[in-house]
PDB file of C-alpha atoms in Angstrom:
ATOM      1  CA  MET A 360       8.010 -15.464 -18.314  1.00 73.00           C
ATOM      2  CA  ILE A 361       5.406 -12.699 -18.079  1.00 85.00           C
ATOM      3  CA  ASN A 362       6.637  -9.128 -18.101  1.00 94.00           C
ATOM      4  CA  PRO A 363       3.659  -7.080 -16.866  1.00 95.00           C
ATOM      5  CA  ALA A 364       5.449  -3.823 -17.682  1.00 97.00           C
ATOM      6  CA  THR A 365       5.051  -4.611 -21.390  1.00 96.00           C
ATOM      7  CA  TYR A 366       1.254  -4.601 -21.118  1.00 96.00           C
ATOM      8  CA  TYR A 367       1.086  -1.502 -18.973  1.00 98.00           C
ATOM      9  CA  ILE A 368       3.465   0.446 -21.223  1.00 98.00           C
ATOM     10  CA  HIS A 369       1.314  -0.388 -24.250  1.00 97.00           C
ATOM     11  CA  TYR A 370      -1.825   0.972 -22.582  1.00 97.00           C
ATOM     12  CA  LEU A 371      -0.057   3.956 -21.039  1.00 98.00           C
ATOM     13  CA  LYS A 372       0.912   4.964 -24.575  1.00 97.00           C
ATOM     14  CA  GLN A 373      -2.758   4.669 -25.559  1.00 97.00           C
ATOM     15  CA  LEU A 374      -3.663   6.787 -22.532  1.00 97.00           C
ATOM     16  CA  LYS A 375      -1.227   9.444 -23.779  1.00 97.00           C
ATOM     17  CA  ARG A 376      -2.940   9.273 -27.162  1.00 94.00           C
ATOM     18  CA  LEU A 377      -6.307   9.979 -25.504  1.00 95.00           C
ATOM     19  CA  LEU A 378      -4.898  12.863 -23.471  1.00 95.00           C
ATOM     20  CA  ASN A 379      -3.298  14.365 -26.555  1.00 94.00           C
ATOM     21  CA  LYS A 380      -6.644  14.198 -28.363  1.00 93.00           C
ATOM     22  CA  ILE A 381      -8.251  16.000 -25.429  1.00 93.00           C
ATOM     23  CA  SER A 382      -5.592  18.712 -25.531  1.00 92.00           C
ATOM     24  CA  GLN A 383      -6.161  19.197 -29.273  1.00 91.00           C
ATOM     25  CA  SER A 384      -9.949  19.428 -28.884  1.00 89.00           C
ATOM     26  CA  ASP A 385     -12.277  22.139 -27.689  1.00 84.00           C
ATOM     27  CA  LYS A 386     -13.174  20.006 -24.637  1.00 76.00           C
ATOM     28  CA  VAL A 387     -11.382  22.244 -22.139  1.00 69.00           C
ATOM     29  CA  ASP A 388     -13.514  21.154 -19.172  1.00 83.00           C
ATOM     30  CA  LEU A 389     -13.224  17.432 -19.905  1.00 91.00           C
ATOM     31  CA  LEU A 390     -10.812  16.739 -17.033  1.00 93.00           C
ATOM     32  CA  SER A 391     -13.556  17.508 -14.521  1.00 94.00           C
ATOM     33  CA  ASP A 392     -16.191  15.340 -16.267  1.00 93.00           C
ATOM     34  CA  ARG A 393     -17.347  12.098 -14.684  1.00 93.00           C
ATOM     35  CA  LEU A 394     -19.734   9.303 -15.633  1.00 92.00           C
ATOM     36  CA  HIS A 395     -21.751   9.650 -12.450  1.00 95.00           C
ATOM     37  CA  SER A 396     -21.770  12.161  -9.627  1.00 93.00           C
ATOM     38  CA  ASN A 397     -20.285   9.676  -7.143  1.00 95.00           C
ATOM     39  CA  MET A 398     -17.463   8.514  -9.428  1.00 95.00           C
ATOM     40  CA  LEU A 399     -13.980   9.949  -9.924  1.00 95.00           C
ATOM     41  CA  ASP A 400     -13.571  12.670 -12.521  1.00 95.00           C
ATOM     42  CA  LEU A 401     -11.476  12.114 -15.639  1.00 95.00           C
ATOM     43  CA  HIS A 402      -8.362  13.691 -14.125  1.00 96.00           C
ATOM     44  CA  GLN A 403      -8.428  11.331 -11.132  1.00 96.00           C
ATOM     45  CA  GLN A 404      -9.334   8.333 -13.313  1.00 97.00           C
ATOM     46  CA  VAL A 405      -6.153   9.009 -15.309  1.00 97.00           C
ATOM     47  CA  ARG A 406      -4.098   9.320 -12.119  1.00 97.00           C
ATOM     48  CA  THR A 407      -5.571   6.092 -10.750  1.00 97.00           C
ATOM     49  CA  THR A 408      -4.892   4.291 -14.035  1.00 97.00           C
ATOM     50  CA  ILE A 409      -1.239   5.350 -13.904  1.00 98.00           C
ATOM     51  CA  GLY A 410      -1.036   4.452 -10.222  1.00 96.00           C
ATOM     52  CA  PHE A 411      -2.213   0.893 -10.807  1.00 96.00           C
ATOM     53  CA  THR A 412       0.714   0.260 -13.162  1.00 97.00           C
ATOM     54  CA  LEU A 413       3.109   1.072 -10.334  1.00 98.00           C
ATOM     55  CA  ARG A 414       1.010  -0.681  -7.664  1.00 96.00           C
ATOM     56  CA  SER A 415       1.255  -3.759  -9.855  1.00 96.00           C
ATOM     57  CA  CYS A 416       4.793  -3.757 -11.207  1.00 97.00           C
ATOM     58  CA  CYS A 417       6.716  -2.540  -8.168  1.00 97.00           C
ATOM     59  CA  PRO A 418       5.703  -5.389  -5.802  1.00 95.00           C
ATOM     60  CA  LEU A 419       6.009  -7.960  -8.587  1.00 95.00           C
ATOM     61  CA  ALA A 420       9.583  -6.751  -9.175  1.00 95.00           C
ATOM     62  CA  GLY A 421      10.391  -6.732  -5.432  1.00 93.00           C
ATOM     63  CA  ARG A 422      10.392  -2.927  -5.231  1.00 95.00           C
ATOM     64  CA  GLN A 423       8.679  -0.357  -3.071  1.00 95.00           C
ATOM     65  CA  ILE A 424       5.760   1.310  -4.830  1.00 96.00           C
ATOM     66  CA  VAL A 425       6.753   4.670  -6.305  1.00 96.00           C
ATOM     67  CA  ASN A 426       4.552   7.557  -7.375  1.00 94.00           C
ATOM     68  CA  PHE A 427       5.361  10.152 -10.032  1.00 95.00           C
ATOM     69  CA  SER A 428       2.378  12.402  -9.429  1.00 91.00           C
ATOM     70  CA  ASP A 429       3.356  16.038  -9.073  1.00 90.00           C
ATOM     71  CA  ASN A 430      -0.078  16.858  -7.604  1.00 86.00           C
ATOM     72  CA  HIS A 431      -0.695  19.523 -10.258  1.00 91.00           C
ATOM     73  CA  TYR A 432      -3.964  19.577 -12.160  1.00 92.00           C
ATOM     74  CA  GLY A 433      -3.887  19.399 -15.933  1.00 93.00           C
ATOM     75  CA  ILE A 434      -3.050  17.446 -19.035  1.00 94.00           C
ATOM     76  CA  THR A 435       0.585  18.554 -19.066  1.00 94.00           C
ATOM     77  CA  SER A 436       1.047  17.170 -15.557  1.00 96.00           C
ATOM     78  CA  LEU A 437      -0.665  13.894 -16.468  1.00 97.00           C
ATOM     79  CA  LEU A 438       1.423  13.479 -19.627  1.00 97.00           C
ATOM     80  CA  GLY A 439       4.585  14.041 -17.603  1.00 97.00           C
ATOM     81  CA  GLU A 440       3.488  11.473 -15.053  1.00 97.00           C
ATOM     82  CA  ILE A 441       2.848   8.938 -17.825  1.00 98.00           C
ATOM     83  CA  ASP A 442       6.274   9.567 -19.366  1.00 98.00           C
ATOM     84  CA  LEU A 443       8.031   9.097 -16.016  1.00 98.00           C
ATOM     85  CA  THR A 444       6.041   5.922 -15.357  1.00 98.00           C
ATOM     86  CA  ILE A 445       6.810   4.467 -18.786  1.00 98.00           C
ATOM     87  CA  ASP A 446      10.521   5.210 -18.335  1.00 98.00           C
ATOM     88  CA  TYR A 447      10.509   3.638 -14.866  1.00 98.00           C
ATOM     89  CA  LEU A 448       8.690   0.491 -16.024  1.00 98.00           C
ATOM     90  CA  ALA A 449      10.918   0.120 -19.087  1.00 98.00           C
ATOM     91  CA  ASP A 450      13.989   0.160 -16.832  1.00 97.00           C
ATOM     92  CA  ILE A 451      12.845  -2.821 -14.735  1.00 97.00           C
ATOM     93  CA  PRO A 452      14.692  -5.884 -16.041  1.00 96.00           C
ATOM     94  CA  PRO A 453      12.158  -8.544 -17.085  1.00 95.00           C
ATOM     95  CA  GLU A 454      13.863 -11.149 -14.918  1.00 93.00           C
ATOM     96  CA  HIS A 455      13.087  -9.059 -11.808  1.00 94.00           C
ATOM     97  CA  PHE A 456       9.382  -9.850 -12.107  1.00 94.00           C
ATOM     98  CA  SER A 457       8.475 -12.822  -9.978  1.00 89.00           C
ATOM     99  CA  PHE A 458       5.256 -14.778  -9.968  1.00 88.00           C
ATOM    100  CA  ASP A 459       6.566 -17.291  -7.431  1.00 79.00           C
ATOM    101  CA  SER A 460       3.446 -18.844  -5.940  1.00 72.00           C
ATOM    102  CA  HIS A 461       5.121 -19.187  -2.526  1.00 74.00           C
ATOM    103  CA  GLY A 462       5.150 -15.441  -1.863  1.00 86.00           C
ATOM    104  CA  THR A 463       2.203 -13.211  -1.077  1.00 92.00           C
ATOM    105  CA  ILE A 464       1.429  -9.574  -1.748  1.00 94.00           C
ATOM    106  CA  LYS A 465      -0.667  -7.628   0.737  1.00 94.00           C
ATOM    107  CA  THR A 466      -2.704  -4.628  -0.339  1.00 94.00           C
ATOM    108  CA  THR A 467      -5.848  -2.705   0.381  1.00 93.00           C
ATOM    109  CA  ALA A 468      -8.804  -2.233  -1.943  1.00 91.00           C
ATOM    110  CA  GLY A 469     -11.091   0.434  -0.604  1.00 91.00           C
ATOM    111  CA  PHE A 470     -11.711  -0.705   2.956  1.00 95.00           C
ATOM    112  CA  ALA A 471     -10.672  -4.331   2.318  1.00 95.00           C
ATOM    113  CA  ASP A 472      -7.335  -5.791   3.380  1.00 97.00           C
ATOM    114  CA  LEU A 473      -6.273  -8.335   0.779  1.00 96.00           C
ATOM    115  CA  GLU A 474      -3.527 -10.888   0.283  1.00 96.00           C
ATOM    116  CA  PHE A 475      -2.714 -12.502  -3.063  1.00 96.00           C
ATOM    117  CA  SER A 476      -0.214 -14.807  -4.657  1.00 94.00           C
ATOM    118  CA  PRO A 477       1.807 -12.753  -7.163  1.00 95.00           C
ATOM    119  CA  MET A 478      -0.024 -14.204 -10.173  1.00 94.00           C
ATOM    120  CA  ASP A 479      -3.447 -13.626  -8.599  1.00 95.00           C
ATOM    121  CA  TYR A 480      -2.361 -10.122  -7.623  1.00 95.00           C
ATOM    122  CA  PHE A 481      -1.674  -9.347 -11.270  1.00 96.00           C
ATOM    123  CA  LEU A 482      -4.541 -11.271 -12.889  1.00 95.00           C
ATOM    124  CA  MET A 483      -7.315 -10.763 -10.335  1.00 96.00           C
ATOM    125  CA  TYR A 484      -6.530  -7.390  -8.836  1.00 96.00           C
ATOM    126  CA  THR A 485      -4.080  -4.960 -10.440  1.00 96.00           C
ATOM    127  CA  PHE A 486      -4.549  -5.541 -14.165  1.00 96.00           C
ATOM    128  CA  PRO A 487      -8.388  -5.631 -13.969  1.00 97.00           C
ATOM    129  CA  ASN A 488      -8.383  -2.459 -11.851  1.00 96.00           C
ATOM    130  CA  PHE A 489      -5.992  -0.777 -14.256  1.00 97.00           C
ATOM    131  CA  LEU A 490      -8.324  -1.679 -17.146  1.00 97.00           C
ATOM    132  CA  PHE A 491     -11.376  -0.537 -15.162  1.00 97.00           C
ATOM    133  CA  HIS A 492      -9.999   2.960 -14.584  1.00 97.00           C
ATOM    134  CA  TYR A 493      -8.579   3.150 -18.101  1.00 97.00           C
ATOM    135  CA  SER A 494     -12.017   2.166 -19.448  1.00 97.00           C
ATOM    136  CA  MET A 495     -13.583   4.925 -17.359  1.00 97.00           C
ATOM    137  CA  VAL A 496     -11.208   7.432 -18.986  1.00 97.00           C
ATOM    138  CA  TYR A 497     -12.289   6.201 -22.416  1.00 96.00           C
ATOM    139  CA  ALA A 498     -15.982   6.195 -21.456  1.00 96.00           C
ATOM    140  CA  ILE A 499     -15.863   9.742 -20.071  1.00 96.00           C
ATOM    141  CA  CYS A 500     -14.154  10.933 -23.249  1.00 94.00           C
ATOM    142  CA  ARG A 501     -16.786   9.250 -25.434  1.00 92.00           C
ATOM    143  CA  LYS A 502     -19.686  10.498 -23.290  1.00 92.00           C
ATOM    144  CA  SER A 503     -18.300  14.015 -23.509  1.00 91.00           C
ATOM    145  CA  GLY A 504     -18.201  13.947 -27.292  1.00 87.00           C
ATOM    146  CA  LEU A 505     -14.483  13.470 -27.937  1.00 87.00           C
ATOM    147  CA  GLU A 506     -14.109  11.846 -31.345  1.00 87.00           C
ATOM    148  CA  ILE A 507     -12.348   8.613 -30.485  1.00 86.00           C
ATOM    149  CA  GLY A 508     -12.796   4.979 -31.396  1.00 83.00           C
ATOM    150  CA  LYS A 509     -11.740   1.527 -30.348  1.00 84.00           C
ATOM    151  CA  GLU A 510      -8.325   2.021 -31.963  1.00 86.00           C
ATOM    152  CA  ASP A 511      -7.711   4.826 -29.479  1.00 83.00           C
ATOM    153  CA  PHE A 512      -8.495   2.408 -26.663  1.00 84.00           C
ATOM    154  CA  ASP A 513      -6.495  -0.662 -27.640  1.00 84.00           C
ATOM    155  CA  GLY A 514      -4.198   0.432 -30.455  1.00 80.00           C
ATOM    156  CA  CYS A 515      -5.207  -2.629 -32.455  1.00 82.00           C
ATOM    157  CA  HIS A 516      -8.585  -2.050 -34.091  1.00 88.00           C
ATOM    158  CA  LYS A 517      -8.929  -0.132 -37.351  1.00 85.00           C
ATOM    159  CA  TYR A 518     -12.194   1.222 -38.711  1.00 83.00           C
ATOM    160  CA  PRO A 519     -12.810   3.598 -41.614  1.00 80.00           C
ATOM    161  CA  LEU A 520     -13.451   7.228 -40.775  1.00 69.00           C
ATOM    162  CA  GLY A 521     -17.112   7.713 -39.928  1.00 74.00           C
ATOM    163  CA  PHE A 522     -17.761   4.026 -39.182  1.00 78.00           C
ATOM    164  CA  ASN A 523     -20.776   3.521 -36.948  1.00 80.00           C
ATOM    165  CA  PHE A 524     -21.828   0.292 -35.240  1.00 81.00           C
ATOM    166  CA  THR A 525     -25.475   1.352 -35.179  1.00 84.00           C
ATOM    167  CA  ASP A 526     -25.723   1.733 -38.954  1.00 73.00           C
ATOM    168  CA  THR A 527     -26.840  -1.665 -40.207  1.00 58.00           C
ATOM    169  CA  GLN A 528     -27.499  -2.434 -43.841  1.00 55.00           C
TER     170      GLN A 528
END
């Protein structure tokens, strides 16, 4: 049985790690940075990343989608929202998640009205969108000069301090 909360909690903890690195840096304006002028800024990318965990897990667990955003701007607010989301997801019993192919989940994506089987909802829509927005957070941080690496993204990779992929010998 798949427990999607497990995957989201892992990456939400990595997201907290990134936010904590921002708060410990001199990158005070980083929350308003964006990759392109018509894309969401870092603050909203974080909020959207968190939101996709709840947009995914709540319907898959037969619950109404909740939101822990306090609508305040700042790292402290975002960290609080992540903590509340992690606690909420951790409290969903694994057996409540259903990927029964007979049911459907309806949602909107931009201006599109969509309908998915539960498994397709998770694999084709919510988890890829979660990873997209999470990747944008990472990319904005890197573009803005925050010293982070792949370990900060996935929590798995380890590289020596100062490692550089462009240095070939």
